[in-house]
Short mmCIF file of N, CA, C and O in Angstrom, two decimals:
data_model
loop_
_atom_site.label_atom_id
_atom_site.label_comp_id
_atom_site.label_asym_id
_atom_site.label_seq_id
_atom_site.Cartn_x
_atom_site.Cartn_y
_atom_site.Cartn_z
N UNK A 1 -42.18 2.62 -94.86
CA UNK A 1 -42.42 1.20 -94.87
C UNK A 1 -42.73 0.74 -93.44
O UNK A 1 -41.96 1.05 -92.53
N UNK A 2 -43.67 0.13 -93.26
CA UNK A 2 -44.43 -0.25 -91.61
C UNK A 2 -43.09 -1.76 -91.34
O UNK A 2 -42.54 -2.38 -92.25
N UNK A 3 -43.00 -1.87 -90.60
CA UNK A 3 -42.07 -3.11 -89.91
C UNK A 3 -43.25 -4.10 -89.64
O UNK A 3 -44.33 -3.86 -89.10
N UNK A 4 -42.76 -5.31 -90.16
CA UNK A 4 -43.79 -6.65 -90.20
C UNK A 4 -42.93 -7.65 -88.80
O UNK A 4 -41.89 -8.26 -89.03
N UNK A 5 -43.46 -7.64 -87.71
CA UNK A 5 -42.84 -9.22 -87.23
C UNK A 5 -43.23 -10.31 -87.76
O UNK A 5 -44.36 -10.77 -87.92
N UNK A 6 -42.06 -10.76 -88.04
CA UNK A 6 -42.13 -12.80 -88.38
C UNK A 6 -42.32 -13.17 -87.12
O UNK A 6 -41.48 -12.95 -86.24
N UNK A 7 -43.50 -13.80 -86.89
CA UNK A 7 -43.96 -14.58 -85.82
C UNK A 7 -43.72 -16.31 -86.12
O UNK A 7 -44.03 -16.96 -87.12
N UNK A 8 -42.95 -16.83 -84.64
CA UNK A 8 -42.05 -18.23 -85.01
C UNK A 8 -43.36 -18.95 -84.43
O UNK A 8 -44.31 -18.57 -83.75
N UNK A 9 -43.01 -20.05 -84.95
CA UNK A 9 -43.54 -21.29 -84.40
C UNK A 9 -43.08 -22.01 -84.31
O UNK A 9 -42.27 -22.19 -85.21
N UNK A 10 -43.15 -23.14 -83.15
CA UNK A 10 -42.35 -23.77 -82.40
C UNK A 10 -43.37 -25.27 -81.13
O UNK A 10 -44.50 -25.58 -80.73
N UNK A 11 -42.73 -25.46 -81.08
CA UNK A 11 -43.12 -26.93 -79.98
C UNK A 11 -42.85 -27.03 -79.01
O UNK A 11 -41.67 -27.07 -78.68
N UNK A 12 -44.02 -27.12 -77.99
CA UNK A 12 -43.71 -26.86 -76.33
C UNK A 12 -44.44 -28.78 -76.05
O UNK A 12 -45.10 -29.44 -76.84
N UNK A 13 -44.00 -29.12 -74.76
CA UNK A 13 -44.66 -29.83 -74.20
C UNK A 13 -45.48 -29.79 -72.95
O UNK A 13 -44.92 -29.45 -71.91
N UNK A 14 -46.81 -30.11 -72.94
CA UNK A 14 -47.62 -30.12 -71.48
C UNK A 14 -47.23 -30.75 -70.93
O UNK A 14 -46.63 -31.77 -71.28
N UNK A 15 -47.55 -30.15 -69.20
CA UNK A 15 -47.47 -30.91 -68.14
C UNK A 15 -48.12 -30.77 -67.12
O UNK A 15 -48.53 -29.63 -66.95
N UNK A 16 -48.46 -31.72 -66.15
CA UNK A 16 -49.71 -31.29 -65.06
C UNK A 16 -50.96 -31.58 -66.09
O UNK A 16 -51.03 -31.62 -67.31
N UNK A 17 -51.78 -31.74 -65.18
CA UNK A 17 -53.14 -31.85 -65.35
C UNK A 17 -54.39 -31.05 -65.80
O UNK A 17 -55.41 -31.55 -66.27
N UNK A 18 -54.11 -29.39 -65.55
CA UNK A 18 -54.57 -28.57 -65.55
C UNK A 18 -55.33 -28.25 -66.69
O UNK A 18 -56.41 -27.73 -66.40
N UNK A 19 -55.11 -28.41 -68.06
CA UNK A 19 -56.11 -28.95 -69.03
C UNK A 19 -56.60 -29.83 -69.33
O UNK A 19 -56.92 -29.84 -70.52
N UNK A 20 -56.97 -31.09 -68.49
CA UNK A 20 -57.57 -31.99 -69.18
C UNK A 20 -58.76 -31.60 -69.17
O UNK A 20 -59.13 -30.72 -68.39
N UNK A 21 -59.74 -32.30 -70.22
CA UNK A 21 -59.41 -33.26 -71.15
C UNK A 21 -58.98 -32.92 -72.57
O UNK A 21 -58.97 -33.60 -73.60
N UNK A 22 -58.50 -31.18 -72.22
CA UNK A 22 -58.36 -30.87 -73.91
C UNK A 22 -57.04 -31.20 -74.22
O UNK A 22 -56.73 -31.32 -75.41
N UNK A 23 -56.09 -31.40 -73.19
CA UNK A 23 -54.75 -31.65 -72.83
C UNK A 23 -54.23 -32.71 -72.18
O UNK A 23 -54.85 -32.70 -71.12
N UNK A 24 -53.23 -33.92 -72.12
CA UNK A 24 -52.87 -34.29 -70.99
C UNK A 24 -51.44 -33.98 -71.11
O UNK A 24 -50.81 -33.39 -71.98
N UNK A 25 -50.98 -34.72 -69.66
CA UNK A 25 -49.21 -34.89 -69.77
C UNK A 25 -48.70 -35.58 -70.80
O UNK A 25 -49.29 -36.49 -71.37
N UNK A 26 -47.56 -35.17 -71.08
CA UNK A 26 -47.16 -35.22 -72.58
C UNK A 26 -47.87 -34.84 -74.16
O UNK A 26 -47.46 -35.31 -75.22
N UNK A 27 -48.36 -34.43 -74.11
CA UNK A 27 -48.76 -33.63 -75.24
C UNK A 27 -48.05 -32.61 -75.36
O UNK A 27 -47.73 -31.70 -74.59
N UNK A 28 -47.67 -33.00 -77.10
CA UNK A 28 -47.17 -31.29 -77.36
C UNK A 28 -47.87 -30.74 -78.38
O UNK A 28 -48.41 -31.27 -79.36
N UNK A 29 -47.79 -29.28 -77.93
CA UNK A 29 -48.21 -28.43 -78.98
C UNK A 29 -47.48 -27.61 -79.93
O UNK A 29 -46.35 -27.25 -79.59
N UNK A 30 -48.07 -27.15 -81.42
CA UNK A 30 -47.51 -26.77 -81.65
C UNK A 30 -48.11 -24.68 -81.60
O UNK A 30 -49.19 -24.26 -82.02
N UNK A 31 -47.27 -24.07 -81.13
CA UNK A 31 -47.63 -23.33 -81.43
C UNK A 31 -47.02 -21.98 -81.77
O UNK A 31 -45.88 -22.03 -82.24
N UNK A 32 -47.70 -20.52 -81.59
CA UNK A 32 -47.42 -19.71 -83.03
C UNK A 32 -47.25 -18.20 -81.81
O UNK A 32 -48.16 -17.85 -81.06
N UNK A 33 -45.91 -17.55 -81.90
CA UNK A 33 -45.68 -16.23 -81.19
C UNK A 33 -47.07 -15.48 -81.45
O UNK A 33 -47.69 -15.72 -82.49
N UNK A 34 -47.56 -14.56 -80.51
CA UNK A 34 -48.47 -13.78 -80.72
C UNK A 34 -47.82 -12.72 -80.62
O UNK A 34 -46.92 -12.66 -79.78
N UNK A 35 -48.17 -11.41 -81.63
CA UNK A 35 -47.43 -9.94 -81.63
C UNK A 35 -48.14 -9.09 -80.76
O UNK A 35 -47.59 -8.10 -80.25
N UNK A 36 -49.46 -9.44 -80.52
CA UNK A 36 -50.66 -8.30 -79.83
C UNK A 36 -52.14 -9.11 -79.47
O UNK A 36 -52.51 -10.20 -79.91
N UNK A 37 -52.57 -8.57 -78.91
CA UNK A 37 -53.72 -8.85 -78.44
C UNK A 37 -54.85 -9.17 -79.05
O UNK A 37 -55.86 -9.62 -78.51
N UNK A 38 -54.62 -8.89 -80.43
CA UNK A 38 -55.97 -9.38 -81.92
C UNK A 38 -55.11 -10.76 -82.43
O UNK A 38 -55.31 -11.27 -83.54
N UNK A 39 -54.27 -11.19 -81.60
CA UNK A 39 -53.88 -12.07 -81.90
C UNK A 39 -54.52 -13.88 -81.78
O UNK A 39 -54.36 -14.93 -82.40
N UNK A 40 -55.32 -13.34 -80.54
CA UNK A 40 -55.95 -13.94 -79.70
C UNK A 40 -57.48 -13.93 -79.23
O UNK A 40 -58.07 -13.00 -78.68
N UNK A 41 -57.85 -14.83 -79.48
CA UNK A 41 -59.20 -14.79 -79.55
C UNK A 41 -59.84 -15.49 -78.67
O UNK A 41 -59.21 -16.41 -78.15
N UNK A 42 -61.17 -15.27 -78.28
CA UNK A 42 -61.83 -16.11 -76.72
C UNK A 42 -61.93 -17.60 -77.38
O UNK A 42 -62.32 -17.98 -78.48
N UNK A 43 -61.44 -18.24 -76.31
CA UNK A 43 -61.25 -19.87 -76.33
C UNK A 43 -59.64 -20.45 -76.79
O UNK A 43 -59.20 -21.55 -76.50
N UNK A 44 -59.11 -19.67 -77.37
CA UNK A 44 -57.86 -19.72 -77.54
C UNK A 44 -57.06 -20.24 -76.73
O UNK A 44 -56.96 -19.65 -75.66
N UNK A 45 -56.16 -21.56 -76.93
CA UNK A 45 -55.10 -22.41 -75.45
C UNK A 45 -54.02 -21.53 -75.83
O UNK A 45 -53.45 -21.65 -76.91
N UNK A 46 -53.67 -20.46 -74.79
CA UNK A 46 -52.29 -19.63 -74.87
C UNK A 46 -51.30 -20.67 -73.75
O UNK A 46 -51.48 -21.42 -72.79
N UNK A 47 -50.31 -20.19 -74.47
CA UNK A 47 -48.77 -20.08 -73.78
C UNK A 47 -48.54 -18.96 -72.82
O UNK A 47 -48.71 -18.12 -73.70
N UNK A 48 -48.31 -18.28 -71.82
CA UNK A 48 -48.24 -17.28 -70.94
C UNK A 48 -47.22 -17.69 -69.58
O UNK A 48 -47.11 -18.60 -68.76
N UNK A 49 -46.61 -16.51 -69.91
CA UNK A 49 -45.71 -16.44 -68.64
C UNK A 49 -46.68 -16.20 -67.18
O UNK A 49 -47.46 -15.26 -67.07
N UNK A 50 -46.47 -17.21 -66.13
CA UNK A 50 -46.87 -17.06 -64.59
C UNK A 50 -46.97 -15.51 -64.25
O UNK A 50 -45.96 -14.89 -64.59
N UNK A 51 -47.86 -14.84 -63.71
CA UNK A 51 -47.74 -13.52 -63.67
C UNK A 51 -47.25 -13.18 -62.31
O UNK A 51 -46.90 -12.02 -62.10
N UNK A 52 -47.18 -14.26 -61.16
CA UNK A 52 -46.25 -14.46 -60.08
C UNK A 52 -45.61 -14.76 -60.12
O UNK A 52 -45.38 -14.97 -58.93
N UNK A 53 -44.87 -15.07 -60.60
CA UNK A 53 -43.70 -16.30 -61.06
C UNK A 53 -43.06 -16.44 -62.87
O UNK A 53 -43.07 -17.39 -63.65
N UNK A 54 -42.64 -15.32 -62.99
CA UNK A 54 -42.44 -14.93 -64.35
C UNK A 54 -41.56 -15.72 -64.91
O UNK A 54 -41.56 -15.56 -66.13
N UNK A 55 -40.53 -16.80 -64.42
CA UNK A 55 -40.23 -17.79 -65.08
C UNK A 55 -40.21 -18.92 -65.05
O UNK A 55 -39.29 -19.71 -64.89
N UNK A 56 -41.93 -19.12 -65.31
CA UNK A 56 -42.71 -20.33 -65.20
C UNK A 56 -43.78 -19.84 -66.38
O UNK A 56 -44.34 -18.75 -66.25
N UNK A 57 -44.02 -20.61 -67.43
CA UNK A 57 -44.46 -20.94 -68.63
C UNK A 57 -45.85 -21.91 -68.13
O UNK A 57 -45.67 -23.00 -67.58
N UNK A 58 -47.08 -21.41 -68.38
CA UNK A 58 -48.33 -22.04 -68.34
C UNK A 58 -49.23 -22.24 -69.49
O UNK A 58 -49.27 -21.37 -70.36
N UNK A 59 -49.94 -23.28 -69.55
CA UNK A 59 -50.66 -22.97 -71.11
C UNK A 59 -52.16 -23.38 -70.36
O UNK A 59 -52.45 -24.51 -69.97
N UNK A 60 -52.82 -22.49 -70.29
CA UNK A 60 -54.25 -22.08 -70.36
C UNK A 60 -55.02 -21.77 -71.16
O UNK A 60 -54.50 -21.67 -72.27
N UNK A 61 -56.56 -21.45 -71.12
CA UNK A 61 -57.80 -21.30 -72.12
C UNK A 61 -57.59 -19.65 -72.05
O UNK A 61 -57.26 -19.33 -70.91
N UNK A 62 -57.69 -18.65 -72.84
CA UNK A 62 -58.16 -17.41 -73.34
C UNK A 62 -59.35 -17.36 -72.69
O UNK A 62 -59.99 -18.09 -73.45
N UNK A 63 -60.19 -17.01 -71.77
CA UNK A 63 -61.80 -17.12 -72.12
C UNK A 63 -62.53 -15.76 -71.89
O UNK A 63 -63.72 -15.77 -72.17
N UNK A 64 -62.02 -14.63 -71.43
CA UNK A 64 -62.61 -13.40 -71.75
C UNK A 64 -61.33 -12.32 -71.63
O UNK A 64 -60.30 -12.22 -70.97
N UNK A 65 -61.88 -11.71 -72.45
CA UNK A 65 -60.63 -10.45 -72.87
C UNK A 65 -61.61 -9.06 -72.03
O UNK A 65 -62.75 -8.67 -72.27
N UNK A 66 -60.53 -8.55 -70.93
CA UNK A 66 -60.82 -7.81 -69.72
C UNK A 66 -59.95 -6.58 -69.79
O UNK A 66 -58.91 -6.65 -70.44
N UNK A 67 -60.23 -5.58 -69.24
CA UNK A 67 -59.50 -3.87 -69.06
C UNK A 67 -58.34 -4.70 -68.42
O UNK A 67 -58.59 -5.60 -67.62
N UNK A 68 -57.25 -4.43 -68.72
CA UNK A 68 -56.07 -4.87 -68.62
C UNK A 68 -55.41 -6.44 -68.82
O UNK A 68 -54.53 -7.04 -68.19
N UNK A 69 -56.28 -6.81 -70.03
CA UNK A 69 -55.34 -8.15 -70.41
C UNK A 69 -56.44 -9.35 -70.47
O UNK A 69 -57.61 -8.98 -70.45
N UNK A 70 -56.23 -10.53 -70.53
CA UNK A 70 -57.02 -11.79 -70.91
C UNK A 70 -57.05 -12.52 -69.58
O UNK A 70 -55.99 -12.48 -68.94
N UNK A 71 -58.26 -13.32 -68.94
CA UNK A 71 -58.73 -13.57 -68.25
C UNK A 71 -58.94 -15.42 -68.73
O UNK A 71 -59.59 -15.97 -69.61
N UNK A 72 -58.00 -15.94 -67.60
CA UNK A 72 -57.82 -16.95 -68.37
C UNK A 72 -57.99 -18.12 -67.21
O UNK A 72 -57.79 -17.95 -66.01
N UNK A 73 -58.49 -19.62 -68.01
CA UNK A 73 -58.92 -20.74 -66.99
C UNK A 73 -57.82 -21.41 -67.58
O UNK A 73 -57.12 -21.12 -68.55
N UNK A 74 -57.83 -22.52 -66.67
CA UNK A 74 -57.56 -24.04 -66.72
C UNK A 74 -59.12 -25.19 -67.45
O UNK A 74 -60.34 -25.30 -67.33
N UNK A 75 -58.45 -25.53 -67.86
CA UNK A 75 -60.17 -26.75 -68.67
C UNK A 75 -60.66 -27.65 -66.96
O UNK A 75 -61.67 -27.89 -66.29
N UNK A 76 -59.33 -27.85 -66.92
CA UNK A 76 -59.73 -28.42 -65.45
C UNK A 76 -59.91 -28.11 -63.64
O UNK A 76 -59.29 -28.73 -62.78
N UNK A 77 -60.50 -27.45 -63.50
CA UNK A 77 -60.67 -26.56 -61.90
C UNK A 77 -60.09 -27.02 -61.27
O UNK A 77 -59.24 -26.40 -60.63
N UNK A 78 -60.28 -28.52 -61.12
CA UNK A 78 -59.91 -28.94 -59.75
C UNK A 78 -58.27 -30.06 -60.15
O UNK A 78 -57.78 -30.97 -59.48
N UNK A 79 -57.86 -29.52 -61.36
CA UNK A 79 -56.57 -30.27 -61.23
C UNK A 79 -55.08 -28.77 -61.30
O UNK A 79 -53.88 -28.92 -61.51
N UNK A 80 -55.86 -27.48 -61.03
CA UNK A 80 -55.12 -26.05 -61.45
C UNK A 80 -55.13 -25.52 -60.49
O UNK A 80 -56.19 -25.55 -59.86
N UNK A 81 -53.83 -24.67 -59.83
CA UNK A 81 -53.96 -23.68 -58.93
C UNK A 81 -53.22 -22.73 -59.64
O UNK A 81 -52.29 -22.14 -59.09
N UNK A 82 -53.55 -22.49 -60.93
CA UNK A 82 -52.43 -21.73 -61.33
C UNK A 82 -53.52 -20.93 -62.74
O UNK A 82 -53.29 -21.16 -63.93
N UNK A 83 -54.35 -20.25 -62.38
CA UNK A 83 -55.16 -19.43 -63.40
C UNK A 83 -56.04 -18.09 -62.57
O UNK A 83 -56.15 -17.70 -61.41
N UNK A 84 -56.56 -17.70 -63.87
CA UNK A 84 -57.06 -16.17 -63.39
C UNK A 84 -57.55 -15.94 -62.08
O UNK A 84 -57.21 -15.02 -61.34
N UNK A 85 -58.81 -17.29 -61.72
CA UNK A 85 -59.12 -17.36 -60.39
C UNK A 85 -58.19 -16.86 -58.98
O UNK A 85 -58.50 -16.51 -57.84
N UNK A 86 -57.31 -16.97 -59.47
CA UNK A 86 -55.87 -17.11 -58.46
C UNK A 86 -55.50 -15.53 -58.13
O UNK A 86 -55.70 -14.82 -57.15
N UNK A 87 -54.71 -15.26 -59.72
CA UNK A 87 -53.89 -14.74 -60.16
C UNK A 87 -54.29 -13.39 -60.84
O UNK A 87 -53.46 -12.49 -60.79
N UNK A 88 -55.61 -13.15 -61.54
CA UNK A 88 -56.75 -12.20 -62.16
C UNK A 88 -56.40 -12.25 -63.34
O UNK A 88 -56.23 -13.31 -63.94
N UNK A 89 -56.24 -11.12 -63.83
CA UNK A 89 -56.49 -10.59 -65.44
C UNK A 89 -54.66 -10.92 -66.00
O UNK A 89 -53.72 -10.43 -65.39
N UNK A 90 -54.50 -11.80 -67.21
CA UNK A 90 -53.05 -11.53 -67.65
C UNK A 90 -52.76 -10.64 -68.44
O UNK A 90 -53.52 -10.53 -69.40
N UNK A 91 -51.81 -9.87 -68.37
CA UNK A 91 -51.55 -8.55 -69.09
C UNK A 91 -51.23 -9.19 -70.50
O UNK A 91 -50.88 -10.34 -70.74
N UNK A 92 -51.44 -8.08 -71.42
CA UNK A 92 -50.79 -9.05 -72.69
C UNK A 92 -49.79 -9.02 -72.75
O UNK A 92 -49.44 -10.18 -72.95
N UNK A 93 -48.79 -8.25 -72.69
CA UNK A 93 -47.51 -8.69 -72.69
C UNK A 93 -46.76 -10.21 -71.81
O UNK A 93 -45.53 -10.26 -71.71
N UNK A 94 -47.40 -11.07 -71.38
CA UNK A 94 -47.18 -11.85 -70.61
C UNK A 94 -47.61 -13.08 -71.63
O UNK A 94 -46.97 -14.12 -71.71
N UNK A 95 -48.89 -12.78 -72.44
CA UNK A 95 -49.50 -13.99 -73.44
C UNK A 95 -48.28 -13.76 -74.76
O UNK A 95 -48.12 -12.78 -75.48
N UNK A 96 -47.56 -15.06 -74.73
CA UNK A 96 -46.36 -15.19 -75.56
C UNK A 96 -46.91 -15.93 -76.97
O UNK A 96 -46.63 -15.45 -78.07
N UNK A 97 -47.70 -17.09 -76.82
CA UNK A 97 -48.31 -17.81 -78.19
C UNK A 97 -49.65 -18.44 -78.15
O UNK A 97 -50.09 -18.69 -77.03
N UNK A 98 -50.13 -18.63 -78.84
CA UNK A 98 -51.36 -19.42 -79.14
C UNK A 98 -51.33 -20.84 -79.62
O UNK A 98 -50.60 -21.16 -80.56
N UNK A 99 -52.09 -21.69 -79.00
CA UNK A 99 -51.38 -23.15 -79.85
C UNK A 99 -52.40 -23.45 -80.75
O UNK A 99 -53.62 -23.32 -80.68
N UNK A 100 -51.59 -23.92 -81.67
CA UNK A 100 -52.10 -24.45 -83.04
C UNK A 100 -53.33 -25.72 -82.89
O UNK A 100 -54.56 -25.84 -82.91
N UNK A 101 -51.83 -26.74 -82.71
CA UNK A 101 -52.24 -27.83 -82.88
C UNK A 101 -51.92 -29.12 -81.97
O UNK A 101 -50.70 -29.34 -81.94
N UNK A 102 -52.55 -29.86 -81.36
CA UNK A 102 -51.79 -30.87 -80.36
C UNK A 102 -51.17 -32.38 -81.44
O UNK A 102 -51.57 -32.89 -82.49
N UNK A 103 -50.33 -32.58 -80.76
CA UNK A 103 -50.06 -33.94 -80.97
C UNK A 103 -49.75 -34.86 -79.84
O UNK A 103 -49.04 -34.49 -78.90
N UNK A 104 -50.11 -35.69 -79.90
CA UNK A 104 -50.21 -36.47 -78.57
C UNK A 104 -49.56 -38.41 -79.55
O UNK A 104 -49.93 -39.10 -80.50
N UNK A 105 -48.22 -38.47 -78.22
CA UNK A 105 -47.75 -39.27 -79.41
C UNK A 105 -48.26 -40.67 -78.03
O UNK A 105 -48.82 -40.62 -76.94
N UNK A 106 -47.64 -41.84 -78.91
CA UNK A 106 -48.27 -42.67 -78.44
C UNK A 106 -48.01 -43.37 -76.78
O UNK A 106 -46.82 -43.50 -76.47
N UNK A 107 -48.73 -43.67 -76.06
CA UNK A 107 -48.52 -44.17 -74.73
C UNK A 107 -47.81 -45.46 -74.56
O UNK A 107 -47.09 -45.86 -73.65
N UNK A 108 -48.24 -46.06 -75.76
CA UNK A 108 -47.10 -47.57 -75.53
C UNK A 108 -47.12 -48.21 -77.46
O UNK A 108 -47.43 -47.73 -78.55
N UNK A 109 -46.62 -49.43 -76.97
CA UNK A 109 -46.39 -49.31 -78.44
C UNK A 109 -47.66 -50.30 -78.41
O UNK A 109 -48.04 -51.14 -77.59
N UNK A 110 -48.36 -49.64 -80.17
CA UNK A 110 -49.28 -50.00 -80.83
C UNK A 110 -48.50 -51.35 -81.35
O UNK A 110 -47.36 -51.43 -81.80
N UNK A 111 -49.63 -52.57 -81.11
CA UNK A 111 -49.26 -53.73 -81.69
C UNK A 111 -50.36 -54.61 -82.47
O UNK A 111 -50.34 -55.83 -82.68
N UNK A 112 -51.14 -53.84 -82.77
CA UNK A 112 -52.66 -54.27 -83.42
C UNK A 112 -52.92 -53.41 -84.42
O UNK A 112 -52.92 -52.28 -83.93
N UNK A 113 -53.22 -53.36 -86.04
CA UNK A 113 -53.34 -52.46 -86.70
C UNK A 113 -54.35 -51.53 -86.03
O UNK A 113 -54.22 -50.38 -85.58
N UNK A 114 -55.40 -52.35 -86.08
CA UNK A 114 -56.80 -51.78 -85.17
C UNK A 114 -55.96 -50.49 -84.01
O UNK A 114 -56.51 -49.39 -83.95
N UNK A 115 -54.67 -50.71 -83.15
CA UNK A 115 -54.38 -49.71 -82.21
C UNK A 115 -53.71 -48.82 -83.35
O UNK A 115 -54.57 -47.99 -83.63
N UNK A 116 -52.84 -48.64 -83.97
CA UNK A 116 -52.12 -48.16 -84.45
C UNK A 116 -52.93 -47.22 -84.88
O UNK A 116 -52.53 -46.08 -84.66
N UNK A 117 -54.35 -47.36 -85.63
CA UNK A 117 -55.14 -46.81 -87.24
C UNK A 117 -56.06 -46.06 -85.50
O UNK A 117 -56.39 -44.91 -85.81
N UNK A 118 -56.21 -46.16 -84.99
CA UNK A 118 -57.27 -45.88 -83.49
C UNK A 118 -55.95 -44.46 -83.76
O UNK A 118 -55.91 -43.48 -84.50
N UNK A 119 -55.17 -44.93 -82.89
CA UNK A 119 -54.41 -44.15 -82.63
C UNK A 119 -53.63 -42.58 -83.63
O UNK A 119 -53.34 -41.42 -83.37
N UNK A 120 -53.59 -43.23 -84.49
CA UNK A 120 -53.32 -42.13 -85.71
C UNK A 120 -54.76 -41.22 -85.89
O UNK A 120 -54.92 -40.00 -86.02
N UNK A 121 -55.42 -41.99 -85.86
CA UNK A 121 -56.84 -40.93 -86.12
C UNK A 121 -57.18 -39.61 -84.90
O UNK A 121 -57.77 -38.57 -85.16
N UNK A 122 -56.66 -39.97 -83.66
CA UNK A 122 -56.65 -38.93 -82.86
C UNK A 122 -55.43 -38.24 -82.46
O UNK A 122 -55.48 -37.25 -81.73
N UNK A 123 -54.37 -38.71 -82.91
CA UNK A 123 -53.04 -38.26 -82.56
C UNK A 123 -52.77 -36.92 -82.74
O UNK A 123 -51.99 -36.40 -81.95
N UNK A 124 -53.48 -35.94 -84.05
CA UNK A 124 -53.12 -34.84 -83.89
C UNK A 124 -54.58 -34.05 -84.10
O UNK A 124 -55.48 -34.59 -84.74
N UNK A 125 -54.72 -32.88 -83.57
CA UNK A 125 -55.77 -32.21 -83.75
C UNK A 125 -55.67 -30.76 -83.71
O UNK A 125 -54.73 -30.09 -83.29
N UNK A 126 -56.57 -30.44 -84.10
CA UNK A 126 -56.30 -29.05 -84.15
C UNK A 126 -57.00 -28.06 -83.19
O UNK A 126 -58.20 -28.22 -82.98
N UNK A 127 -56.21 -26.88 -82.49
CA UNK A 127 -56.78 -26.46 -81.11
C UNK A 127 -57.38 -25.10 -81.69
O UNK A 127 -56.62 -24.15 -81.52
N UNK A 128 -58.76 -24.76 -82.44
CA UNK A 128 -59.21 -23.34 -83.18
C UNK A 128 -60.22 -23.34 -81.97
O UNK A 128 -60.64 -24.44 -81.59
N UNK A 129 -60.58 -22.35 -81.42
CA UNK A 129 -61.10 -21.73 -80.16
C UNK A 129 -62.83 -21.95 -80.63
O UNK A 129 -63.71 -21.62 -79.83
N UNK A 130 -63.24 -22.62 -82.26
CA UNK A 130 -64.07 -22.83 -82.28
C UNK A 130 -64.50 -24.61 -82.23
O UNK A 130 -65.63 -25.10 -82.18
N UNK A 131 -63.49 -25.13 -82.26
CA UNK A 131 -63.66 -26.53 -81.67
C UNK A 131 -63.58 -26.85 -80.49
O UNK A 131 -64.19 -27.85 -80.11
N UNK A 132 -62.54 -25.82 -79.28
CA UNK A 132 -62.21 -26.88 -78.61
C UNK A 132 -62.75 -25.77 -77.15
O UNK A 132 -62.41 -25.83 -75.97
N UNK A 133 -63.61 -24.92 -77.80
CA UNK A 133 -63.96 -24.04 -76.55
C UNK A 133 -65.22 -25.30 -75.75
O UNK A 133 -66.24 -25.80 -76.23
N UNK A 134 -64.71 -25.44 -74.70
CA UNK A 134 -66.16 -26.39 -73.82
C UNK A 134 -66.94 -25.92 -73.22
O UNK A 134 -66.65 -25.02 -72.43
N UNK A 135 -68.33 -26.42 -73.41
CA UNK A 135 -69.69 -25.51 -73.18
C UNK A 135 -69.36 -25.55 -71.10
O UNK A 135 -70.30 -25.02 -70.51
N UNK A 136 -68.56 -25.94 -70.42
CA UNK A 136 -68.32 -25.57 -69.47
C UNK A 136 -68.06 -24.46 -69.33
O UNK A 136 -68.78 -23.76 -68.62
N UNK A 137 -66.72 -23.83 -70.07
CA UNK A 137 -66.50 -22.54 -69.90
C UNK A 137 -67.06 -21.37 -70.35
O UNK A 137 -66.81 -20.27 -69.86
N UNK A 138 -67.97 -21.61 -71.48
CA UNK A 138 -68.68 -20.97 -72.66
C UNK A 138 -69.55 -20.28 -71.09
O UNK A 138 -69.50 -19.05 -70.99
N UNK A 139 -70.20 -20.95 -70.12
CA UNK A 139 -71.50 -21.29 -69.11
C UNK A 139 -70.79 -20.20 -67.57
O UNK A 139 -71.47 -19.78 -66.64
N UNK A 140 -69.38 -20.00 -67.76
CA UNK A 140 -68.75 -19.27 -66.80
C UNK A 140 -69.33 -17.89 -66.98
O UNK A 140 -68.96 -16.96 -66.26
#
C-alpha cells in the first residue's frame, strides 16, 4: 500500500509590499501544503521559507522551475529585497504551500450598499497561475 500525505490547508496573512498589485498588506490567503515539486506550477504565489533566513516565511510568484529548485519573483521589483534576484534558485524543500485563494477583507467600514456590493465583488479571488500570472513576468 503506497502512503498518501493529507496535505492541510490553512490561512496566512501578507505583509510588505512585495506583491503588489496581486497582493497587498493585509490580505490573507488561503492556502494548500505542497508534498513535491509537481505540486507547483509556473506562476504559482508560493509560501517559502527565506533561504537566508530560514525562519522567515515569504510568499512570492513561482516563475521558472530551475536545476535545483524554483526561481522565484516578487510582482513588485521595486517594493522586494527578498527574491531569487537576491537569493537564486529555492530548493524545494523550502517551497511549503501554494495559495489558493486571496481574501482581502474590508479597509473601513462599508456604509453605502453601492460600497459594500463594490466590495464583496472583489473581496475574494482566486490565485490559479493562469489568472494571475502578469504579462510582466511572463516578458522576464
Amino acid at each position: 500500500m503506497r502512503e498518501r500525505r493529507v496535505r492541510r490547508g490553512y490561512a496566512v496573512e501578507v505583509t510588505g509590499p512585495s506583491m503588489v498589485p496581486t497582493l497587498y498588506e493585509g490580505d490573507r490567503l488561503f492556502v494548500r501544503d505542497v508534498s513535491g515539486p509537481a505540486d507547483v506550477r509556473e506562476g504559482d504565489v508560493v509560501v517559502l521559507r527565506h533561504p537566508l533566513q530560514q525562519d522567515l516565511l515569504i510568499v512570492k510568484r513561482a516563475v521558472e522551475r530551475r536545476e535545483g529548485g524554483w526561481w522565484v519573483l516578487a510582482d513588485n521589483p521595486f517594493g522586494s529585497v527578498a527574491d531569487s534576484s537576491v537569493f537564486g534558485t529555492v530548493p524545494d524543500e523550502l517551497v511549503l504551500a501554494r495559495a489558493l485563494v486571496r481574501f482581502r477583507p474590508p479597509r473601513e467600514l462599508q456604509r453605502s450598499v453601492t460600497g459594500v456590493l463594490s466590495w464583496a465583488a472583489s473581496c475574494v479571488r482566486p490565485l490559479s497561475a493562469d489568472r494571475s500570472f502578469s504579462r510582466r513576468l511572463r516578458a522576464r
